[in-house]
Every structure is written in C-alpha cells, then in structure tokens.
CSV table of C-alpha atoms and ligand atoms in Angstrom, one decimal:
chain,number,residue,atom,x,y,z
A,607,MET,CA,7.2,88.3,97.7
A,608,LYS,CA,7.8,85.9,95.0
A,609,VAL,CA,11.1,84.1,94.8
A,610,LEU,CA,12.6,82.2,92.1
A,611,ILE,CA,15.4,79.2,93.6
A,612,THR,CA,17.1,78.2,90.3
A,613,ARG,CA,18.8,75.2,91.4
A,614,GLU,CA,18.4,72.1,93.7
A,615,ILE,CA,19.9,73.8,97.0
A,616,PRO,CA,20.3,71.6,100.6
A,617,GLU,CA,17.2,70.6,101.8
A,618,ARG,CA,17.4,72.5,105.3
A,619,ILE,CA,17.6,76.1,102.6
A,620,VAL,CA,14.1,74.8,100.7
A,621,GLU,CA,12.4,74.7,104.2
A,622,ALA,CA,13.6,77.7,105.5
A,623,ALA,CA,12.4,79.2,102.6
A,624,LYS,CA,9.5,77.9,102.0
A,625,ALA,CA,8.5,79.4,105.2
A,626,ARG,CA,8.9,82.4,104.4
A,627,PHE,CA,8.3,83.0,100.8
A,628,ASP,CA,6.3,82.3,97.6
A,629,VAL,CA,8.9,80.3,96.3
A,630,THR,CA,9.0,78.5,93.3
A,631,PHE,CA,12.0,75.9,93.0
A,632,ARG,CA,13.6,74.8,89.4
A,633,ASP,CA,13.7,71.0,89.3
A,634,GLU,CA,17.5,71.4,88.6
A,635,PRO,CA,20.4,70.2,90.1
A,636,CYS,CA,23.4,71.5,87.4
A,637,VAL,CA,21.7,73.3,84.4
A,638,GLY,CA,21.7,77.0,84.5
A,639,LEU,CA,18.8,79.6,83.2
A,640,THR,CA,19.4,81.1,80.0
A,641,GLU,CA,19.5,84.2,78.9
A,642,GLU,CA,16.1,84.4,78.0
A,643,GLU,CA,15.2,82.4,81.1
A,644,ALA,CA,16.7,84.9,83.1
A,645,ALA,CA,14.8,87.5,81.5
A,646,VAL,CA,11.7,86.2,82.0
A,647,ALA,CA,12.7,85.7,85.7
A,648,LEU,CA,13.7,89.5,86.1
A,649,ARG,CA,10.4,90.2,85.2
A,650,ASP,CA,8.5,87.6,87.1
A,651,TYR,CA,9.8,87.5,90.7
A,652,ASP,CA,10.8,90.1,93.4
A,653,ALA,CA,13.8,88.4,94.3
A,654,ILE,CA,16.3,85.5,92.8
A,655,LEU,CA,18.3,82.9,94.6
A,656,LEU,CA,20.4,82.2,91.5
A,657,THR,CA,24.1,80.7,91.1
A,658,LEU,CA,27.0,80.0,88.9
A,659,GLY,CA,25.8,79.0,85.2
A,660,ASP,CA,22.4,81.6,85.2
A,661,GLN,CA,23.1,83.8,82.8
A,662,PHE,CA,22.2,87.2,83.7
A,663,SER,CA,23.7,88.9,80.8
A,664,ALA,CA,23.6,92.2,79.8
A,665,ARG,CA,21.1,90.7,77.4
A,666,ALA,CA,19.1,89.4,79.7
A,667,PHE,CA,18.6,92.7,81.3
A,668,GLU,CA,17.7,94.1,78.0
A,669,MET,CA,15.3,91.5,77.2
A,670,ALA,CA,13.4,91.8,80.4
A,671,GLY,CA,12.0,94.9,79.3
A,672,ASP,CA,9.6,96.0,82.6
A,673,ILE,CA,11.8,94.4,85.6
A,674,ARG,CA,10.2,93.2,88.8
A,675,CYS,CA,13.0,91.7,90.4
A,676,LYS,CA,14.9,93.7,93.3
A,677,VAL,CA,17.5,91.0,94.6
A,678,LEU,CA,19.5,89.0,92.8
A,679,ALA,CA,21.1,87.0,95.8
A,680,ASN,CA,24.0,84.7,94.4
A,681,PHE,CA,24.8,81.6,95.7
A,682,GLY,CA,28.3,81.6,95.7
A,683,VAL,CA,31.1,84.2,96.1
A,684,GLY,CA,32.2,84.6,92.4
A,685,TYR,CA,29.4,86.8,90.6
A,686,ASN,CA,31.0,87.1,87.0
A,687,HIS,CA,27.7,85.6,85.4
A,688,ILE,CA,25.9,88.5,86.3
A,689,ASP,CA,26.5,91.6,84.6
A,690,ALA,CA,26.9,93.7,87.2
A,691,ALA,CA,26.4,97.1,85.3
A,692,ALA,CA,23.4,96.1,84.0
A,693,ALA,CA,22.0,95.1,87.0
A,694,ALA,CA,23.0,98.4,88.7
A,695,ALA,CA,21.5,100.4,85.8
A,696,ALA,CA,18.2,98.4,86.5
A,697,GLY,CA,18.3,98.9,90.0
A,698,VAL,CA,18.9,95.2,91.2
A,699,ALA,CA,20.9,94.8,93.9
A,700,VAL,CA,23.4,91.8,94.1
A,701,THR,CA,24.5,89.7,97.0
A,702,ASN,CA,26.7,86.9,97.4
A,703,THR,CA,28.2,84.5,99.8
A,704,PRO,CA,31.8,85.3,101.2
A,705,ASP,CA,33.8,83.9,103.7
A,706,VAL,CA,31.7,80.6,104.7
A,707,LEU,CA,33.6,79.0,101.6
A,708,THR,CA,36.5,80.0,102.1
A,709,ASP,CA,38.1,77.0,103.8
A,710,ALA,CA,36.1,74.4,101.7
A,711,THR,CA,37.8,76.2,98.5
A,712,ALA,CA,41.3,76.4,100.2
A,713,ASP,CA,40.8,72.3,100.8
A,714,ILE,CA,40.1,71.6,97.6
A,715,GLY,CA,43.0,73.6,96.6
A,716,MET,CA,45.3,71.4,98.7
A,717,THR,CA,43.5,68.2,97.8
A,718,LEU,CA,44.7,69.0,93.7
A,719,LEU,CA,48.3,70.1,94.8
A,720,LEU,CA,48.8,67.2,96.8
A,721,ALA,CA,46.8,65.2,93.9
A,722,THR,CA,48.8,66.3,91.2
A,723,ALA,CA,52.0,66.1,93.2
A,724,ARG,CA,51.4,62.3,94.1
A,725,GLN,CA,49.9,61.2,90.7
A,726,ALA,CA,46.8,60.2,93.1
A,727,ALA,CA,44.4,60.4,89.9
A,728,LEU,CA,46.7,58.3,87.5
A,729,GLY,CA,46.8,55.8,90.4
A,730,ASP,CA,43.4,55.3,90.8
A,731,ARG,CA,43.0,54.9,87.4
A,732,LEU,CA,45.8,52.2,87.4
A,733,VAL,CA,44.2,50.3,90.5
A,734,ARG,CA,40.5,50.5,88.9
A,735,GLY,CA,41.7,49.4,85.6
A,736,GLY,CA,43.3,46.4,86.9
A,737,GLY,CA,46.6,47.3,85.5
A,738,TRP,CA,48.8,47.6,88.7
A,739,LYS,CA,51.4,44.9,88.5
A,740,GLY,CA,52.8,45.2,92.2
A,741,TRP,CA,55.1,47.9,94.2
A,742,GLY,CA,58.2,48.6,92.6
A,743,PRO,CA,60.8,51.4,93.7
A,744,THR,CA,60.5,53.4,90.8
A,745,GLN,CA,57.0,52.7,90.1
A,746,MET,CA,54.8,56.3,89.7
A,747,MET,CA,57.4,58.4,91.6
A,748,GLY,CA,55.7,62.2,92.2
A,749,THR,CA,57.0,65.4,93.4
A,750,HIS,CA,57.7,65.8,97.7
A,751,VAL,CA,55.5,68.8,98.4
A,752,THR,CA,56.8,69.3,102.3
A,753,GLY,CA,59.2,72.5,101.8
A,754,LYS,CA,58.7,73.3,98.4
A,755,THR,CA,58.0,76.7,97.7
A,756,VAL,CA,54.2,77.9,97.0
A,757,GLY,CA,53.0,80.7,94.7
A,758,ILE,CA,49.6,81.8,95.4
A,759,ILE,CA,48.4,84.4,92.6
A,760,GLY,CA,45.7,86.8,94.1
A,761,MET,CA,45.9,87.1,97.9
A,762,GLY,CA,42.7,87.3,99.3
A,763,ARG,CA,40.6,85.4,101.5
A,764,ILE,CA,41.0,81.9,99.8
A,765,GLY,CA,44.4,82.8,99.2
A,766,GLN,CA,45.5,83.5,102.4
A,767,ALA,CA,43.8,80.2,103.6
A,768,VAL,CA,45.8,78.4,101.2
A,769,ALA,CA,48.8,80.1,102.6
A,770,LYS,CA,47.8,79.1,106.0
A,771,ARG,CA,47.5,75.3,105.0
A,772,CYS,CA,50.8,75.4,103.1
A,773,HIS,CA,53.1,77.1,105.7
A,774,TYR,CA,51.5,75.3,108.7
A,775,GLY,CA,50.6,71.9,107.1
A,776,PHE,CA,53.6,71.8,104.7
A,777,ASP,CA,56.1,73.9,106.0
A,778,MET,CA,56.2,75.6,102.2
A,779,PRO,CA,57.7,79.2,101.5
A,780,VAL,CA,54.7,81.1,101.1
A,781,ILE,CA,55.1,84.0,98.1
A,782,TYR,CA,52.4,86.1,96.2
A,783,TYR,CA,51.4,88.2,93.7
A,784,ASN,CA,48.4,90.6,94.8
A,785,ARG,CA,47.9,94.2,94.1
A,786,SER,CA,48.5,95.3,97.3
A,787,ALA,CA,50.3,94.0,100.5
A,788,LYS,CA,48.2,91.3,102.8
A,789,ASP,CA,49.4,90.4,105.8
A,790,ALA,CA,48.4,86.4,106.1
A,791,GLY,CA,49.4,86.2,109.8
A,792,LEU,CA,52.4,84.3,108.8
A,793,PRO,CA,55.6,84.6,106.6
A,794,ALA,CA,54.6,85.4,102.8
A,795,ARG,CA,56.6,87.6,100.6
A,796,GLN,CA,54.9,89.5,97.9
A,797,VAL,CA,56.8,89.5,94.6
A,798,GLU,CA,56.7,92.4,92.3
A,799,SER,CA,55.2,90.7,89.3
A,800,LEU,CA,53.4,87.7,88.0
A,801,ALA,CA,56.4,86.3,86.3
A,802,THR,CA,58.5,86.3,88.9
A,803,VAL,CA,55.9,84.2,91.0
A,804,MET,CA,55.3,82.0,88.3
A,805,ALA,CA,59.6,81.2,87.6
A,806,GLN,CA,60.0,81.0,91.8
A,807,ALA,CA,57.5,78.9,92.8
A,808,ASP,CA,57.1,74.8,92.8
A,809,PHE,CA,53.4,75.2,93.1
A,810,VAL,CA,51.5,77.8,91.8
A,811,VAL,CA,47.9,78.4,93.2
A,812,VAL,CA,45.6,80.8,91.2
A,813,THR,CA,42.8,82.1,93.4
A,814,VAL,CA,42.3,85.8,92.2
A,815,PRO,CA,38.3,86.5,91.4
A,816,GLY,CA,37.0,85.9,88.0
A,817,GLY,CA,35.8,88.6,85.6
A,818,ALA,CA,37.3,90.9,82.7
A,819,GLU,CA,40.0,92.5,84.8
A,820,THR,CA,41.3,89.1,85.3
A,821,ARG,CA,40.9,87.1,82.1
A,822,HIS,CA,43.8,85.1,80.8
A,823,LEU,CA,45.6,86.5,83.2
A,824,ILE,CA,47.6,83.7,82.6
A,825,ASP,CA,48.6,83.3,79.3
A,826,ALA,CA,51.0,81.5,77.5
A,827,GLU,CA,54.0,83.9,78.2
A,828,ALA,CA,52.9,83.5,82.3
A,829,LEU,CA,53.0,79.8,81.6
A,830,ALA,CA,56.4,79.8,80.0
A,831,ALA,CA,57.8,81.4,82.8
A,832,MET,CA,57.2,78.4,85.1
A,833,LYS,CA,59.5,76.2,85.8
A,834,PRO,CA,59.8,72.9,84.1
A,835,GLU,CA,58.6,70.7,86.8
A,836,GLY,CA,56.3,73.5,88.0
A,837,ILE,CA,52.6,72.3,88.8
A,838,PHE,CA,49.8,74.7,88.2
A,839,ILE,CA,46.4,74.4,90.9
A,840,ASN,CA,43.5,76.7,89.4
A,841,ILE,CA,40.6,77.2,91.7
A,842,ALA,CA,39.6,80.6,90.8
A,843,ARG,CA,37.8,80.6,87.6
A,844,GLY,CA,38.7,78.5,84.4
A,845,ASP,CA,39.2,81.8,82.0
A,846,VAL,CA,41.7,83.3,84.0
A,847,VAL,CA,43.8,80.7,82.2
A,848,ASP,CA,44.3,80.4,78.9
A,849,GLU,CA,43.3,77.4,78.6
A,850,GLU,CA,44.4,76.3,75.3
A,851,ALA,CA,47.7,77.8,76.5
A,852,LEU,CA,47.3,75.8,79.5
A,853,ILE,CA,46.8,72.4,77.7
A,854,ALA,CA,49.7,73.0,74.9
A,855,ALA,CA,52.3,73.7,78.2
A,856,LEU,CA,50.8,70.6,79.7
A,857,ALA,CA,50.7,68.7,76.3
A,858,GLU,CA,54.6,69.5,75.4
A,859,LYS,CA,55.7,68.9,79.2
A,860,ARG,CA,56.8,72.2,79.2
A,861,ILE,CA,55.1,72.4,83.1
A,862,GLY,CA,54.9,69.3,85.3
A,863,ALA,CA,51.3,69.4,85.6
A,864,ALA,CA,48.0,71.1,86.2
A,865,GLY,CA,45.3,70.6,89.0
A,866,LEU,CA,42.0,72.3,88.1
A,867,ASP,CA,38.6,72.8,89.6
A,868,VAL,CA,37.6,75.4,87.0
A,869,TYR,CA,37.3,75.3,83.2
A,870,ALA,CA,36.5,78.6,80.8
A,871,GLN,CA,33.5,77.3,79.2
A,872,GLU,CA,31.8,74.6,82.1
A,873,PRO,CA,30.8,71.8,82.0
A,874,PHE,CA,32.7,71.6,78.6
A,875,VAL,CA,36.2,70.1,78.8
A,876,PRO,CA,38.4,69.8,76.2
A,877,GLU,CA,39.2,66.5,75.0
A,878,ALA,CA,42.8,67.8,74.5
A,879,LEU,CA,42.9,68.3,78.3
A,880,ARG,CA,40.9,65.2,79.2
A,881,ALA,CA,43.5,63.1,77.5
A,882,LEU,CA,46.2,64.3,79.7
A,883,ASP,CA,47.8,62.4,82.1
A,884,ASN,CA,49.8,65.0,83.9
A,885,ALA,CA,46.2,67.1,84.6
A,886,VAL,CA,44.1,66.3,87.6
A,887,LEU,CA,40.6,67.7,86.7
A,888,LEU,CA,37.7,67.8,89.1
A,889,PRO,CA,34.1,69.1,88.5
A,890,HIS,CA,34.1,72.6,90.3
A,891,LEU,CA,33.5,71.0,94.0
A,892,GLY,CA,35.4,74.1,95.6
A,893,SER,CA,32.6,75.0,97.9
A,894,ALA,CA,31.2,71.1,97.6
A,895,THR,CA,30.3,70.2,101.3
A,896,LEU,CA,27.1,69.8,103.1
A,897,GLU,CA,27.9,72.4,105.9
A,898,THR,CA,29.5,74.9,103.2
A,899,ARG,CA,26.8,74.6,100.9
A,900,GLU,CA,23.9,75.0,103.9
A,901,ALA,CA,26.0,78.2,104.9
A,902,MET,CA,26.1,79.7,101.6
A,903,GLY,CA,22.3,79.0,101.0
A,904,GLN,CA,21.3,80.6,104.1
A,905,MET,CA,23.6,83.5,103.7
A,906,ALA,CA,21.9,83.7,100.2
A,907,LEU,CA,18.4,83.7,101.7
A,908,ASP,CA,19.1,85.6,104.7
A,909,ASN,CA,19.9,88.5,102.2
A,910,ILE,CA,16.1,88.3,100.7
A,911,ILE,CA,14.8,88.1,103.9
A,912,ALA,CA,16.7,91.7,105.1
A,913,HIS,CA,15.1,92.9,101.6
A,914,ALA,CA,12.0,91.8,102.9
A,915,GLU,CA,12.3,93.3,106.0
A,916,GLY,CA,13.6,96.6,104.5
A,917,ARG,CA,17.1,96.6,106.1
A,918,ASP,CA,20.1,96.9,104.4
A,919,LEU,CA,21.6,93.9,102.5
A,920,PRO,CA,24.5,92.2,104.6
A,921,GLN,CA,26.5,91.0,101.5
A,922,ARG,CA,25.6,93.4,98.8
A,923,VAL,CA,27.5,93.7,96.1
A,924,VAL,CA,25.9,95.8,93.7
B,2025,DGY,C1,31.5,80.2,94.2
B,2025,DGY,O1,31.0,80.5,95.0
B,2025,DGY,O2,32.1,81.4,93.3
B,2025,DGY,C2,32.3,79.2,94.1
B,2025,DGY,O3,32.8,79.1,92.6
B,2025,DGY,C3,31.5,78.3,94.0
B,2025,DGY,O4,32.0,76.9,94.7
C-alpha cells in the first residue's frame, strides 16, 4: 500500500509506518497541503495520514478525478478541514484520534485560564524587557481563580476534563451549555442557554467541535452577555468565535481578558489581536506533548493498518 504522511510526525511513528508500508513523507513541519496538492494525493495514494491545515475540501475531491485513496486517517480529533460529505460521496473513509488528546488539551485550557487570570504572559514580557522595577503591593494584580465559576461551552470529552480540573483543582462551581445533559462525574449544572453561561461564568471555556454548525456560535451578542471582568478561553476552533467581535470586546475592555489557542485563519493572527495586552495567545498547542502526539500518530496509523488488513476502522467518523 502506498501511504502519504503529510507532515513531520514523531520519529517512533515514522519508523512504525516505514516498517509496514511504502511511505512518502512530506518534509514539512507546519505547512499543510493546498487543495491542489490534496487532490493529487487523493489520486496517487491508497491511504493518507493527514492533519489540520491539509485542505481536503469539496473542491479537492472534485479536482482529484479518479480517486485511489480509501482512507484519510486524520492526526487529530477535529477534522473540519476534511469535507465529510465529499469524502463519503467518493467512498473515502475518514478516521480521527479521540480520547488520547483529551488530557493534554484540557491542560492547555487550564494553562490559558491561569495565565490570563494572573497576567503571566505580560509579566514574562515585563521581566524579559528589563522593565521590572521591583515588587509592589498593587503591581500587576490579577483575578483570583479558586472558587470562581467556570462556564463550559460544549461538555464533550475535553469539556468534561476541563470541568474535572476546575472542580477538583480549584474548587470552582461548574456550569455548562450543551445540547444534551452530561454526567461528568462531578457536580456540574447544565444551563438552558448560551447567554446564561456567558453571563454567569467568571471564566468561559469553549470546547465545542468546529464546523458549520458551530461557526460564530460565540458572536458579538454572546460576548456582550459576559461579565465586564469575565475571561474567555478558546481551545476549540478559531471560527467558533467571531474573531472581530472578540477583538472589539477586548479592545474596548467590555470583557476582562481572553486566552486563545486557536484562530479563525491559522496561522494568521490579526495584528489588532496581537497588540492587545489582555489576550494570551498560544500557537495551537492543545495536544502538543510528545506522549500525546505519539499516541495520536499511533492511533492514526492503526486505522490505516486496520484498512490494510480488511478490518473495521476503529476510529471511523465518515
Ligand atoms: C485536534 O486534534 O483537533 C487538535 O486541535 C490538534 O491539537
């Protein structure tokens, strides 16, 4: 079987893939396949281990013509860069990597929550810039975290893992907005509307899946419902939030701060957002631990192996 791996992945998985298949590695750490390159890959390979930023759009499937590929094994849980309907119509199965990245992603949510509340990034810049003049009782006062209310938008695996950390680690009351009720194994109150979570929470953490259904779920109106000192964290997908509305709310100090790991048009981050001191900005680090990335790679590869052996694909989503 001819397999394409579209990005640099952990060495252990490279070796495991080489031992098993005729593999082509794209020598590219961060830049994804264009639609044109995705079309060629669909035509030339039996299976593709791909990831975020590879543009498997409806147009890519259209351009591909005679498609040889049978499996798109996505390295990541979110697969909104693959047009699921086009893949299904072309008879291409899609798999993803749930569970293995839940803890790492929840940890990044907590990193952002604490960093925004305590102005950690700003403090780091102050020290590095040589501008720190000494300790002062009123210097760089942040917001207390322990005991504050966290509101989780999307109580799936990652939302529940954030809830667990907030409840057990920081004694935080947990409220959440989700289509169905979820038992996270801890006291958590489901509230009836998005506006209620936005209004009642001191910290809002967004963990919904990306895609057309959740695009701009957090719009200007939702942001307007937040407390003026409220802190907004996004570890989901950038376009779940109306980025311009968020920038305006931060610039006009209508909300306290934001901690973001994801952006609407990654890797582009608007200058207006980069200029704000009340935003902590990470370069999509949610699952970025060696252990997690190895587990994601192995899971993606295992799905390709299952296909090669004629078995059901364990993490099939399309
Ligand atoms: C995913 O798996 O969807 C993540 O965003 C990658 O960290």
